[in-house]
PDB file of C-alpha atoms in Angstrom:
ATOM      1  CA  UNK A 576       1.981   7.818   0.850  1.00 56.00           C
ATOM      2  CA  UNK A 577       4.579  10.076   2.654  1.00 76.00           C
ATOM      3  CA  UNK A 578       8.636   9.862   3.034  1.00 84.00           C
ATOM      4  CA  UNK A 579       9.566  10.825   5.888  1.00 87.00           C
ATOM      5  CA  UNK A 580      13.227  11.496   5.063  1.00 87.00           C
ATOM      6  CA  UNK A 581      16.964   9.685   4.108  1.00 92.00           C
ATOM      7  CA  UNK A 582      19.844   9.280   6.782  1.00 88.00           C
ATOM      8  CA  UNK A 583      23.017   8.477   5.967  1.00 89.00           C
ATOM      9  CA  UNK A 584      25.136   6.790   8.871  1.00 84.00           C
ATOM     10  CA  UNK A 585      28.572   5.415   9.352  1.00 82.00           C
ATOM     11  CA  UNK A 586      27.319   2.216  10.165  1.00 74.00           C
ATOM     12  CA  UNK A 587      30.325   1.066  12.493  1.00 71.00           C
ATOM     13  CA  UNK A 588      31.007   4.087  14.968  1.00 74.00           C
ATOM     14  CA  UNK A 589      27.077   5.335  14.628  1.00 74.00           C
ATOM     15  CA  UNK A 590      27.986   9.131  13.195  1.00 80.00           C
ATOM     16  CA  UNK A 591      25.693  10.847  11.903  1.00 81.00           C
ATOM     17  CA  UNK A 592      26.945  12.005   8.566  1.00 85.00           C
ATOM     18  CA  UNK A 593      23.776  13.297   6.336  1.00 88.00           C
ATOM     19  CA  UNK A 594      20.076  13.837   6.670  1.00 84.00           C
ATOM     20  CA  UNK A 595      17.516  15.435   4.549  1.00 89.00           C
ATOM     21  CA  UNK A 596      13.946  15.217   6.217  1.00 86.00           C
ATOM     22  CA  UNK A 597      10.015  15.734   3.982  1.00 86.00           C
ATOM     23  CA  UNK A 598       8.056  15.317   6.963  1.00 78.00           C
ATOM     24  CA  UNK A 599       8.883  16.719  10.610  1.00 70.00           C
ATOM     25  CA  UNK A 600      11.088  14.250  12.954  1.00 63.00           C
ATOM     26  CA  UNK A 601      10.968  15.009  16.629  1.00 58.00           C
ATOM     27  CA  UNK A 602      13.945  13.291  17.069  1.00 60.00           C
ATOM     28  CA  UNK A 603      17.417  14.649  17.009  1.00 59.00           C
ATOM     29  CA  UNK A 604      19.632  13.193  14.075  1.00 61.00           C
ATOM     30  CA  UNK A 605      22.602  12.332  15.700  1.00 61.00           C
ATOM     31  CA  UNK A 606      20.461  10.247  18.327  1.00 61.00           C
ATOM     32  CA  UNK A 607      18.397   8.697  15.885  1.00 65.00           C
ATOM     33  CA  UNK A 608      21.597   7.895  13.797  1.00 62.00           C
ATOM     34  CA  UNK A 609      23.036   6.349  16.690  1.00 62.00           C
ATOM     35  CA  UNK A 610      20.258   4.223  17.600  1.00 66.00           C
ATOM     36  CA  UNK A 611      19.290   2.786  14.067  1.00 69.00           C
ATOM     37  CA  UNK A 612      23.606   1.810  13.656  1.00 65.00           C
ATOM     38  CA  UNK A 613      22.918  -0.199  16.887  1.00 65.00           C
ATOM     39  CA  UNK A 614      19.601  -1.729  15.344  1.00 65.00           C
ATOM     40  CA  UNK A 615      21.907  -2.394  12.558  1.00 63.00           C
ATOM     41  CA  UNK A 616      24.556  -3.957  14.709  1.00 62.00           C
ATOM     42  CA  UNK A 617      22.332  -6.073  16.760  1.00 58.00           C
ATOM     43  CA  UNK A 618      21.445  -7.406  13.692  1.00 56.00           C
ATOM     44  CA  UNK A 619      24.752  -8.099  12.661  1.00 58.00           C
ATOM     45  CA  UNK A 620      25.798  -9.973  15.886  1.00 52.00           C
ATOM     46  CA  UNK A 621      22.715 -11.778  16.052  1.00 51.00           C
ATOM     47  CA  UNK A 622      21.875 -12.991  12.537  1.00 51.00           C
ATOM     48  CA  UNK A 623      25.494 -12.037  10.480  1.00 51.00           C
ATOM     49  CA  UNK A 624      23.259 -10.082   8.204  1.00 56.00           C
ATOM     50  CA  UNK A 625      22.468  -6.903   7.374  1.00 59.00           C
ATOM     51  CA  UNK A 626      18.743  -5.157   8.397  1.00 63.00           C
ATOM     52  CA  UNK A 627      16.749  -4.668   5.079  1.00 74.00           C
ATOM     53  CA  UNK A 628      13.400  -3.013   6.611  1.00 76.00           C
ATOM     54  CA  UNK A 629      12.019  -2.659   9.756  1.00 76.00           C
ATOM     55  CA  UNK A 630       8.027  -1.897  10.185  1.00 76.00           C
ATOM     56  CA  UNK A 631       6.890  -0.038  12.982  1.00 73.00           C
ATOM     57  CA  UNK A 632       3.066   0.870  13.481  1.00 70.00           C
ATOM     58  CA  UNK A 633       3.071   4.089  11.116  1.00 76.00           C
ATOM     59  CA  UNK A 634       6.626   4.004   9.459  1.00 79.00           C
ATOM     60  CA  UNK A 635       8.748   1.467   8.024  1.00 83.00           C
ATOM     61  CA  UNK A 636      12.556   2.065   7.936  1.00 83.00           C
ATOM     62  CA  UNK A 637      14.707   0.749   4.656  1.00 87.00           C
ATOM     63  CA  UNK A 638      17.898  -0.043   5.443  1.00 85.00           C
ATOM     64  CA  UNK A 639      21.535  -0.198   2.839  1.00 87.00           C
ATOM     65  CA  UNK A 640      25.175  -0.763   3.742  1.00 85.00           C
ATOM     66  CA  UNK A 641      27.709   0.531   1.642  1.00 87.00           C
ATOM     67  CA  UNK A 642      30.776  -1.818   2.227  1.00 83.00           C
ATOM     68  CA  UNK A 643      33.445  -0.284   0.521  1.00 86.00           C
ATOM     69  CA  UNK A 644      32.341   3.197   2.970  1.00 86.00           C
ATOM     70  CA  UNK A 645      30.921   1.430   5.688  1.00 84.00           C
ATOM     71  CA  UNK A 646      27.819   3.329   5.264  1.00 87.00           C
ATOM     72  CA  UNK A 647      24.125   2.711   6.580  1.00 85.00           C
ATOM     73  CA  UNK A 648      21.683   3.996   4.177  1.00 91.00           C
ATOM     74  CA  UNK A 649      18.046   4.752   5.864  1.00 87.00           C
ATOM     75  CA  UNK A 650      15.066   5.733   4.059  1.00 88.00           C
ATOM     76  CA  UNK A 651      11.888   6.398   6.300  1.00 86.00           C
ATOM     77  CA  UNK A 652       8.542   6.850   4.916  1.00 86.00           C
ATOM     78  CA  UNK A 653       4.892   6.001   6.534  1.00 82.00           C
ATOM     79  CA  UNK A 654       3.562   2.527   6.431  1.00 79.00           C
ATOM     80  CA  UNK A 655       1.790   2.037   3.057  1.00 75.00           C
ATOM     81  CA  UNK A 656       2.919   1.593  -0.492  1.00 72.00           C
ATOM     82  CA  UNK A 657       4.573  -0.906  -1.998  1.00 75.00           C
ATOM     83  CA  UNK A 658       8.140  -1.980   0.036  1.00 81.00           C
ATOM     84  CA  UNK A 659       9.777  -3.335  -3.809  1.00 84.00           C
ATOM     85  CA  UNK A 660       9.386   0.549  -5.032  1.00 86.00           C
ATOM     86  CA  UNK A 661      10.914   2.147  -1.666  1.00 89.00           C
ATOM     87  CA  UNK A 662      14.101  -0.052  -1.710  1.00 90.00           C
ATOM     88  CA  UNK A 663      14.410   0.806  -5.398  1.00 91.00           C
ATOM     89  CA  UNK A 664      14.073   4.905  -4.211  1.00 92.00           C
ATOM     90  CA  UNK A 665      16.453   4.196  -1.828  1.00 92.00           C
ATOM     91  CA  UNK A 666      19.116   2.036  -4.204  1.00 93.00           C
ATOM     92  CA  UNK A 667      18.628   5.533  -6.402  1.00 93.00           C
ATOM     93  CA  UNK A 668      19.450   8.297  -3.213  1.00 94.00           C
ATOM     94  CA  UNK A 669      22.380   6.305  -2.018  1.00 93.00           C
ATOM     95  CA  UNK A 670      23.941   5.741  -5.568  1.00 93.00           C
ATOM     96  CA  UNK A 671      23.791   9.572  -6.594  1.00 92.00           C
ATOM     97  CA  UNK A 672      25.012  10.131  -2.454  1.00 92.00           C
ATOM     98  CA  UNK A 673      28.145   8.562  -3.217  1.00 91.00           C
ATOM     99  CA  UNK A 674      28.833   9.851  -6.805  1.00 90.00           C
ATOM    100  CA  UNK A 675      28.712  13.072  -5.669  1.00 88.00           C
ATOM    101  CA  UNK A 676      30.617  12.816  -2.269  1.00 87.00           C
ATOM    102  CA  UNK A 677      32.789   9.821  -2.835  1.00 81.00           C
ATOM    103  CA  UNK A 678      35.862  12.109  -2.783  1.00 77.00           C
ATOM    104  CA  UNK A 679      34.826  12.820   0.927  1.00 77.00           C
ATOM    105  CA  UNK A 680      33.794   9.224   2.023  1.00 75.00           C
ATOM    106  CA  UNK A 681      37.850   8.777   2.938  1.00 68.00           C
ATOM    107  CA  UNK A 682      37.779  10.512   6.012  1.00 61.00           C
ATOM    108  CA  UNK A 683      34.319   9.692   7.880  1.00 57.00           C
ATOM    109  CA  UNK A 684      34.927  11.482  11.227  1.00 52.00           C
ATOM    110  CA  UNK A 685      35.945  14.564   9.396  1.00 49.00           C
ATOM    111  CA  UNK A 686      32.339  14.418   7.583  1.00 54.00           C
ATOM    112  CA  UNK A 687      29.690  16.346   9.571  1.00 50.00           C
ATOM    113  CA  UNK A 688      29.226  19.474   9.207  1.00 52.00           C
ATOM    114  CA  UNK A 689      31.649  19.458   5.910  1.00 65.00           C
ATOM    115  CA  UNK A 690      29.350  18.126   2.895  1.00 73.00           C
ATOM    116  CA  UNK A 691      28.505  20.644   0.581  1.00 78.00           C
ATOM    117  CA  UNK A 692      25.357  19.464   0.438  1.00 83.00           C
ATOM    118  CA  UNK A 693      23.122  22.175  -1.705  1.00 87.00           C
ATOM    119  CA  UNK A 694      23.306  20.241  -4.872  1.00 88.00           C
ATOM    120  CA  UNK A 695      22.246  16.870  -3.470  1.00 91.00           C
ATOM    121  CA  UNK A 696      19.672  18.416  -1.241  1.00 91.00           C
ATOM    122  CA  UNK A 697      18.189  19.702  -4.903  1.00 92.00           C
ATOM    123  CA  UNK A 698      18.229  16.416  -6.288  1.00 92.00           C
ATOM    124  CA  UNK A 699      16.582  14.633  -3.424  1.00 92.00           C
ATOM    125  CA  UNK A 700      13.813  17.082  -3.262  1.00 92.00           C
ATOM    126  CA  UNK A 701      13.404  16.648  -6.772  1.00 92.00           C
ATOM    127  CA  UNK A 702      13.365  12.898  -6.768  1.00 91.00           C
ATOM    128  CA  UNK A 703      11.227  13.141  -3.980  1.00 90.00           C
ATOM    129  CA  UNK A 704       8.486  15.051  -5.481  1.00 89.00           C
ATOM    130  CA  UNK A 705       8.198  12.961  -8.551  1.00 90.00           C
ATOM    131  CA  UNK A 706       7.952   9.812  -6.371  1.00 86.00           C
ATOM    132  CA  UNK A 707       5.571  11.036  -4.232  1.00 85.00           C
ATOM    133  CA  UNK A 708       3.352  12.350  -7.576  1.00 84.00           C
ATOM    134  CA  UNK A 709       3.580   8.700  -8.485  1.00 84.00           C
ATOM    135  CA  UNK A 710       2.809   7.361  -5.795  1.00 80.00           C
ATOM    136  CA  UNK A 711      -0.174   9.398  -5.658  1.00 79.00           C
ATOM    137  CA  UNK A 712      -1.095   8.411  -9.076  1.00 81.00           C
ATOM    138  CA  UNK A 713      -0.632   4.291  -8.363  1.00 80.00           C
ATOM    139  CA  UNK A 714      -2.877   4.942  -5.401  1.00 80.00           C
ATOM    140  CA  UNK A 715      -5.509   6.601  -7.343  1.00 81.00           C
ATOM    141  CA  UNK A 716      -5.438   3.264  -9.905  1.00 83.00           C
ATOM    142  CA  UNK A 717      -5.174   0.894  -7.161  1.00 84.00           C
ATOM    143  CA  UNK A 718      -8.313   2.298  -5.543  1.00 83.00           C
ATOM    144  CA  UNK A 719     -10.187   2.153  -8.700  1.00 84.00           C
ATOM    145  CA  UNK A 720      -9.483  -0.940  -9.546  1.00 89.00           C
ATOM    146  CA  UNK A 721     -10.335  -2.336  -6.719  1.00 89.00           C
ATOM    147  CA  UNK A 722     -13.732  -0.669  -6.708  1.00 86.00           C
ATOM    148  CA  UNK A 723     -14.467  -2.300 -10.235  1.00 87.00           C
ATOM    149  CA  UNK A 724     -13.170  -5.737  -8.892  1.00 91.00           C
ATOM    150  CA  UNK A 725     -15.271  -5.699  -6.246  1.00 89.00           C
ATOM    151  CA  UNK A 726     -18.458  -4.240  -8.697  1.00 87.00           C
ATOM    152  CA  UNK A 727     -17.739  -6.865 -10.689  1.00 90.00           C
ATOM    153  CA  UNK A 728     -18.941  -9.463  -8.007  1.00 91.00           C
ATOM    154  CA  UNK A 729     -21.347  -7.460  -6.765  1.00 89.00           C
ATOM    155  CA  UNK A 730     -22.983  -7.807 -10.006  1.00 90.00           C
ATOM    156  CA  UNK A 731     -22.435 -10.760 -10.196  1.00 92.00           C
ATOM    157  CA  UNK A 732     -24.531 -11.765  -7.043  1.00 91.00           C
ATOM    158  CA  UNK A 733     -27.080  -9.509  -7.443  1.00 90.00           C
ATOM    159  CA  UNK A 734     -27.740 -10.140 -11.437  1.00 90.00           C
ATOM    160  CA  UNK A 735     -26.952 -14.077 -11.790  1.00 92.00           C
ATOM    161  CA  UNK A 736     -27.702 -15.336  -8.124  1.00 93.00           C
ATOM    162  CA  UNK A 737     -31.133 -13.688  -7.562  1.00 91.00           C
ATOM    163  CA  UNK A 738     -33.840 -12.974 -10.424  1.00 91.00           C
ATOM    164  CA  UNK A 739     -35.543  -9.705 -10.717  1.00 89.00           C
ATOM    165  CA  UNK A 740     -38.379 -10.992  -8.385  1.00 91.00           C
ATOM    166  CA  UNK A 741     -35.721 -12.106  -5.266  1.00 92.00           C
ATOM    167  CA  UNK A 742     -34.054  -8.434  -5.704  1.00 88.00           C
ATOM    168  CA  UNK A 743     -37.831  -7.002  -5.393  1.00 88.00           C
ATOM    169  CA  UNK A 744     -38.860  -8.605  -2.196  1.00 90.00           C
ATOM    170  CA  UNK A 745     -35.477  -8.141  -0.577  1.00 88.00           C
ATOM    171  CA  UNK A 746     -34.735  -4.810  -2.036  1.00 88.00           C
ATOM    172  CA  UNK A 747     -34.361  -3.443   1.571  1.00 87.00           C
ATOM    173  CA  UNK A 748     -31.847  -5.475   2.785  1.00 88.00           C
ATOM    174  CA  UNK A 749     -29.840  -4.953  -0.669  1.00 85.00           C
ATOM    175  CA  UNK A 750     -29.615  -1.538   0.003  1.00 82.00           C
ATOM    176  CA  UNK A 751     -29.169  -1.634   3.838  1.00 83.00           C
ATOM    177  CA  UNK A 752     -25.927  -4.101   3.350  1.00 81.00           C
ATOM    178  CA  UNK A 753     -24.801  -0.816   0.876  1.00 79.00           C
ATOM    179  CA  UNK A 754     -25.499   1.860   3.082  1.00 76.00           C
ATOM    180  CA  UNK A 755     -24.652   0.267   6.476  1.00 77.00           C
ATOM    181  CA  UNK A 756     -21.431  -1.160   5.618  1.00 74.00           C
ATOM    182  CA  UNK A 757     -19.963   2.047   3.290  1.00 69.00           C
ATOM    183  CA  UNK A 758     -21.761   5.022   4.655  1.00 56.00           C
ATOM    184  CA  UNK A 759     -18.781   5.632   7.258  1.00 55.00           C
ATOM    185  CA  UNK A 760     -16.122   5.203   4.411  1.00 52.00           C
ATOM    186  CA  UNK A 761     -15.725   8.916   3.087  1.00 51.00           C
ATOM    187  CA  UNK A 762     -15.994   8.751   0.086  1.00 52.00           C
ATOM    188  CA  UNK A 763     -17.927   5.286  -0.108  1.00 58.00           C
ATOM    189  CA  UNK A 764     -20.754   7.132   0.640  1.00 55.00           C
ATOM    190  CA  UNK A 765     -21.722   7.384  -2.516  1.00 59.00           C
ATOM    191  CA  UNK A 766     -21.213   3.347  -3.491  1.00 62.00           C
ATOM    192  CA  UNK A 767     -25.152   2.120  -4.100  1.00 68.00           C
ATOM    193  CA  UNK A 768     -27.103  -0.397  -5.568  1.00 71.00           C
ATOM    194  CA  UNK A 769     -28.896  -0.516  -8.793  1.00 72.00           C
ATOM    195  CA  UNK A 770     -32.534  -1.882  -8.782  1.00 71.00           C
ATOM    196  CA  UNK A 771     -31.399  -3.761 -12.189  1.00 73.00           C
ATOM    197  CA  UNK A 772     -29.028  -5.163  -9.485  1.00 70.00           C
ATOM    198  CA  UNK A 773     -26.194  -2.960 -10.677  1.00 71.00           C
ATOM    199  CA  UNK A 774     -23.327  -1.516  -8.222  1.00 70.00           C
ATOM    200  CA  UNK A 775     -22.746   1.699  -8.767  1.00 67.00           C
ATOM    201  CA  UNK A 776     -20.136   4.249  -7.075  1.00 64.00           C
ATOM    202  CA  UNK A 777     -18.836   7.607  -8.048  1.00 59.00           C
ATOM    203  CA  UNK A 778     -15.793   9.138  -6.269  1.00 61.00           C
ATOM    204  CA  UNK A 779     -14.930  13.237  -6.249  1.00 57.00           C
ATOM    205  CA  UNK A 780     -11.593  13.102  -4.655  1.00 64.00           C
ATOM    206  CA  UNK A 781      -9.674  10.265  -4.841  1.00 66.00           C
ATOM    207  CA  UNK A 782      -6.895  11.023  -3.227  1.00 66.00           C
ATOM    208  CA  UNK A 783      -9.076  11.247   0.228  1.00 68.00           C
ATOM    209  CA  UNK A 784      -9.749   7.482   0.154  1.00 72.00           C
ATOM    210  CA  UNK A 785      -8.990   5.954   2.979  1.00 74.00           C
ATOM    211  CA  UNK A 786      -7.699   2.591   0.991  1.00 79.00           C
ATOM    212  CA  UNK A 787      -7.856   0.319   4.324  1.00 78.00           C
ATOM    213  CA  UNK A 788     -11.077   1.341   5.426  1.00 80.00           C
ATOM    214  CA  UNK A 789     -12.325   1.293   1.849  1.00 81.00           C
ATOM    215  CA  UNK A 790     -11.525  -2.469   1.564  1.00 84.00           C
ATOM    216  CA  UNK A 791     -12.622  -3.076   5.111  1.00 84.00           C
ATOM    217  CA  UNK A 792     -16.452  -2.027   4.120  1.00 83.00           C
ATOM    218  CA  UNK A 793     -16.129  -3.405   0.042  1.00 85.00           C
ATOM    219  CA  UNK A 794     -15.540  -6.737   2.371  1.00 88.00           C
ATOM    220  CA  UNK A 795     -18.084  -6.318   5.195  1.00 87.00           C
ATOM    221  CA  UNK A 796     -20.527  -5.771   2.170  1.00 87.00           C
ATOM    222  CA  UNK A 797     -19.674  -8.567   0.038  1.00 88.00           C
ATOM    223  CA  UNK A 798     -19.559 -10.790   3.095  1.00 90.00           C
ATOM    224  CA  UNK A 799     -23.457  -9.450   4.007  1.00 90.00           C
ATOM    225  CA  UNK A 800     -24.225 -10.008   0.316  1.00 89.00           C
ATOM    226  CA  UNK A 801     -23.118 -13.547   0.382  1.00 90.00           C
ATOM    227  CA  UNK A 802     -25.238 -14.371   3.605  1.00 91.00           C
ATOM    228  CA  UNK A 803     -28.649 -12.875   1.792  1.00 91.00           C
ATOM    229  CA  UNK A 804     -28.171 -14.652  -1.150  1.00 91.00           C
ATOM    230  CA  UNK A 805     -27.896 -18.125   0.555  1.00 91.00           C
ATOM    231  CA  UNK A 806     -30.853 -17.377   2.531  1.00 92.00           C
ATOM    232  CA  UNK A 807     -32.601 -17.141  -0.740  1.00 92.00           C
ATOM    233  CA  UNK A 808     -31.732 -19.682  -2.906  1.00 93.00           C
ATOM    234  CA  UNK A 809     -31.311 -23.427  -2.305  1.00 92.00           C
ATOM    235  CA  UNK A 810     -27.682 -24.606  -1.933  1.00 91.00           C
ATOM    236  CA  UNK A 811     -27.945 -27.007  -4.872  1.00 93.00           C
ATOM    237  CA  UNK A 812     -28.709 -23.748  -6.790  1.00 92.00           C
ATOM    238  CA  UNK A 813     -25.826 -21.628  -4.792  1.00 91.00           C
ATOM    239  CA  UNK A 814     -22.918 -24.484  -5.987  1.00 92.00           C
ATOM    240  CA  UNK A 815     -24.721 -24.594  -9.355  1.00 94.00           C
ATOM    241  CA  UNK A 816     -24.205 -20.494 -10.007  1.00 93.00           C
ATOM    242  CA  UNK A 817     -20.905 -20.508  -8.498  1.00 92.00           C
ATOM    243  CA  UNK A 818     -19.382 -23.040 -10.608  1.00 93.00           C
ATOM    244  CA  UNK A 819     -21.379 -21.159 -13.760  1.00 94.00           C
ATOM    245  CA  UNK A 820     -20.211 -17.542 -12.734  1.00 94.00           C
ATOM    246  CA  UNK A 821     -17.745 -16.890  -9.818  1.00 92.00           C
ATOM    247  CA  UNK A 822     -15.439 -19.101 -11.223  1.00 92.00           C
ATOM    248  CA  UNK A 823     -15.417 -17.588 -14.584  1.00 93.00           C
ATOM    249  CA  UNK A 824     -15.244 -14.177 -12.935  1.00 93.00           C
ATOM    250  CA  UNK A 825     -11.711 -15.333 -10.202  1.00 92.00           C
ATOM    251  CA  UNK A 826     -10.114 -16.711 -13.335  1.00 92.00           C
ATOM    252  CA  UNK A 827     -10.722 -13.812 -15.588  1.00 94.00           C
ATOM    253  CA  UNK A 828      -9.632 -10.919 -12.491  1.00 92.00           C
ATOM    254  CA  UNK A 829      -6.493 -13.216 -11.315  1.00 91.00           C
ATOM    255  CA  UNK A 830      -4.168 -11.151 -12.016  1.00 91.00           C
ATOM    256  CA  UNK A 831      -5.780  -7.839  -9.987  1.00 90.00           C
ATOM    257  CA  UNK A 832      -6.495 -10.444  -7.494  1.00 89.00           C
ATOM    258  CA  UNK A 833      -3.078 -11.390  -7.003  1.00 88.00           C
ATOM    259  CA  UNK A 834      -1.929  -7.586  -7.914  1.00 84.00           C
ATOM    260  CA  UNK A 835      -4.074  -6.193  -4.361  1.00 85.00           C
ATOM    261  CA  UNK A 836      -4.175  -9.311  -2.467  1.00 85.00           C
ATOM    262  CA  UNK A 837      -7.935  -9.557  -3.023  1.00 88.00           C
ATOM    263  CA  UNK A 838      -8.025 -13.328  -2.089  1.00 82.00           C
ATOM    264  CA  UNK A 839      -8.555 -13.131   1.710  1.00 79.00           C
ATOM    265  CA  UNK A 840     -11.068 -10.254   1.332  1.00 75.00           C
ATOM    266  CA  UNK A 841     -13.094 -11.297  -1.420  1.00 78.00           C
ATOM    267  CA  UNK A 842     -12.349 -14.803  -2.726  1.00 75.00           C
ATOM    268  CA  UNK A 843     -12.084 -16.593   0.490  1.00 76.00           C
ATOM    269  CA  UNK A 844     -15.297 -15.069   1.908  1.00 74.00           C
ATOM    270  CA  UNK A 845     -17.188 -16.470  -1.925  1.00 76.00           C
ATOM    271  CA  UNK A 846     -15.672 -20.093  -0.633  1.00 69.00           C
TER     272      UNK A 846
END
């Protein structure tokens, strides 16, 4: 997770009035100012409400209006993390912004240029920091957790779905639905199968995880998993296991399902 930076705009005329930047903008802040105010407007005259976010392909823009100022509030950061938390980092910046210029917000065109803006460029970076340490911590839990979720099926299949002697005479294809599907996904690499039927993975660096392609191979996996196992056993046998197990297991990891939005990529494909 990176943020990108926090604008502050007079909403109506479009003038620049602050920006502090954590990651390098090509663009010049008065122009990018100017054009967010007229996303902003647009908005206004189209809808009669105020932008909240807007998502691009690698950013996502958070958007507050200070009425009694006629401020825009922007907060830019890339496109991943959760969009509650951002709006709640950005409710924080533009509170302390106007309790420590609010004596200057009278005279808007007289702004730029003007702020003594030392102190508040301290606290940003500060707040800043600690988010993004959070942020960095959340995304080290998220990715773990959703490694043992998926495990947890995995084990599942392998362990209640096929006996000892179905694991020995398809033992190769176990392992090549493992290896083909997670040796691309640094660190994934390491993710392998058991031949007790256990999943096992051990990460150095989680921070490198590449949390998209991670779930895109935990998936692919799962889904070749699924396919071997009904080859094996009789459907009779495949509703009578999934009613016994699976359905235990969704109950009992609802709430990390619902937490990471599992359904689609694991629940849906064990339908």
């Amino acid at each position: 997770m990176a943020i990108h930076g926090f604008y502050v705009i007079a909403w109506k005329s479009g003038k620049h009035v602050y920006n502090r930047t954590w990651v390098k903008v090509g663009k010049d802040p008065d122009l990018l100012s100017a054009l967010i105010a007229s996303l902003e407007m647009m908005a206004l005259s189209i809808t009669s409400q105020h932008v909240n976010m807007i998502t691009l392909e690698d950013s996502r823009f958070f958007f507050s209006v200070d009425e009694k100022y006629k401020l825009l509030f922007v907060f830019i950061t890339d496109a991943k993390g959760d969009a509650t938390r951002f709006k709640e980092y950005l409710d924080i910046l533009s509170t302390r912004f106007i309790q420590i210029f609010h004596s200057n917000l009278t005279h808007l065109e007289s702004i730029e240029g003007s702020l003594p803006t030392q102190a508040y460029n301290e606290l940003a970076d500060s707040l800043i920091s600690g988010w993004e340490q959070g942020e960095i911590t959340l995304d080290k839990a998220k990715v773990m957790d959703v490694l043992e979720v998926f495990s947890l099926f995995f084990d599942v299949l392998l362990q209640k779905f096929l006996t000892p002697k179905m694991r020995e005479d398809c033992w190769g294809h176990l392992q090549a639905a493992f290896r083909d599907n997670v040796s691309g996904s640094i660190p994934l690499h390491r993710f392998t199968i058991s031949p007790q039927g256990g999943a096992q993975y051990g990460i150095e660096d989680l921070q490198s995880v590449n949390y998209t392609l991670m779930l895109d191979s935990l998936s692919r996996t799962l889904k070749d998993l699924i396919t071997l196992v009904q080859r094996i056993i009789t459907p009779q046998s495949h509703q009578a296991l999934f009613f016994r197990y699976m359905i235990p297991l969704i109950r009992q990891e609802r709430s990390r399902l619902l937490a990471y939005n599992l359904f689609e990529s694991l629940v849906v494909q064990l339908l």
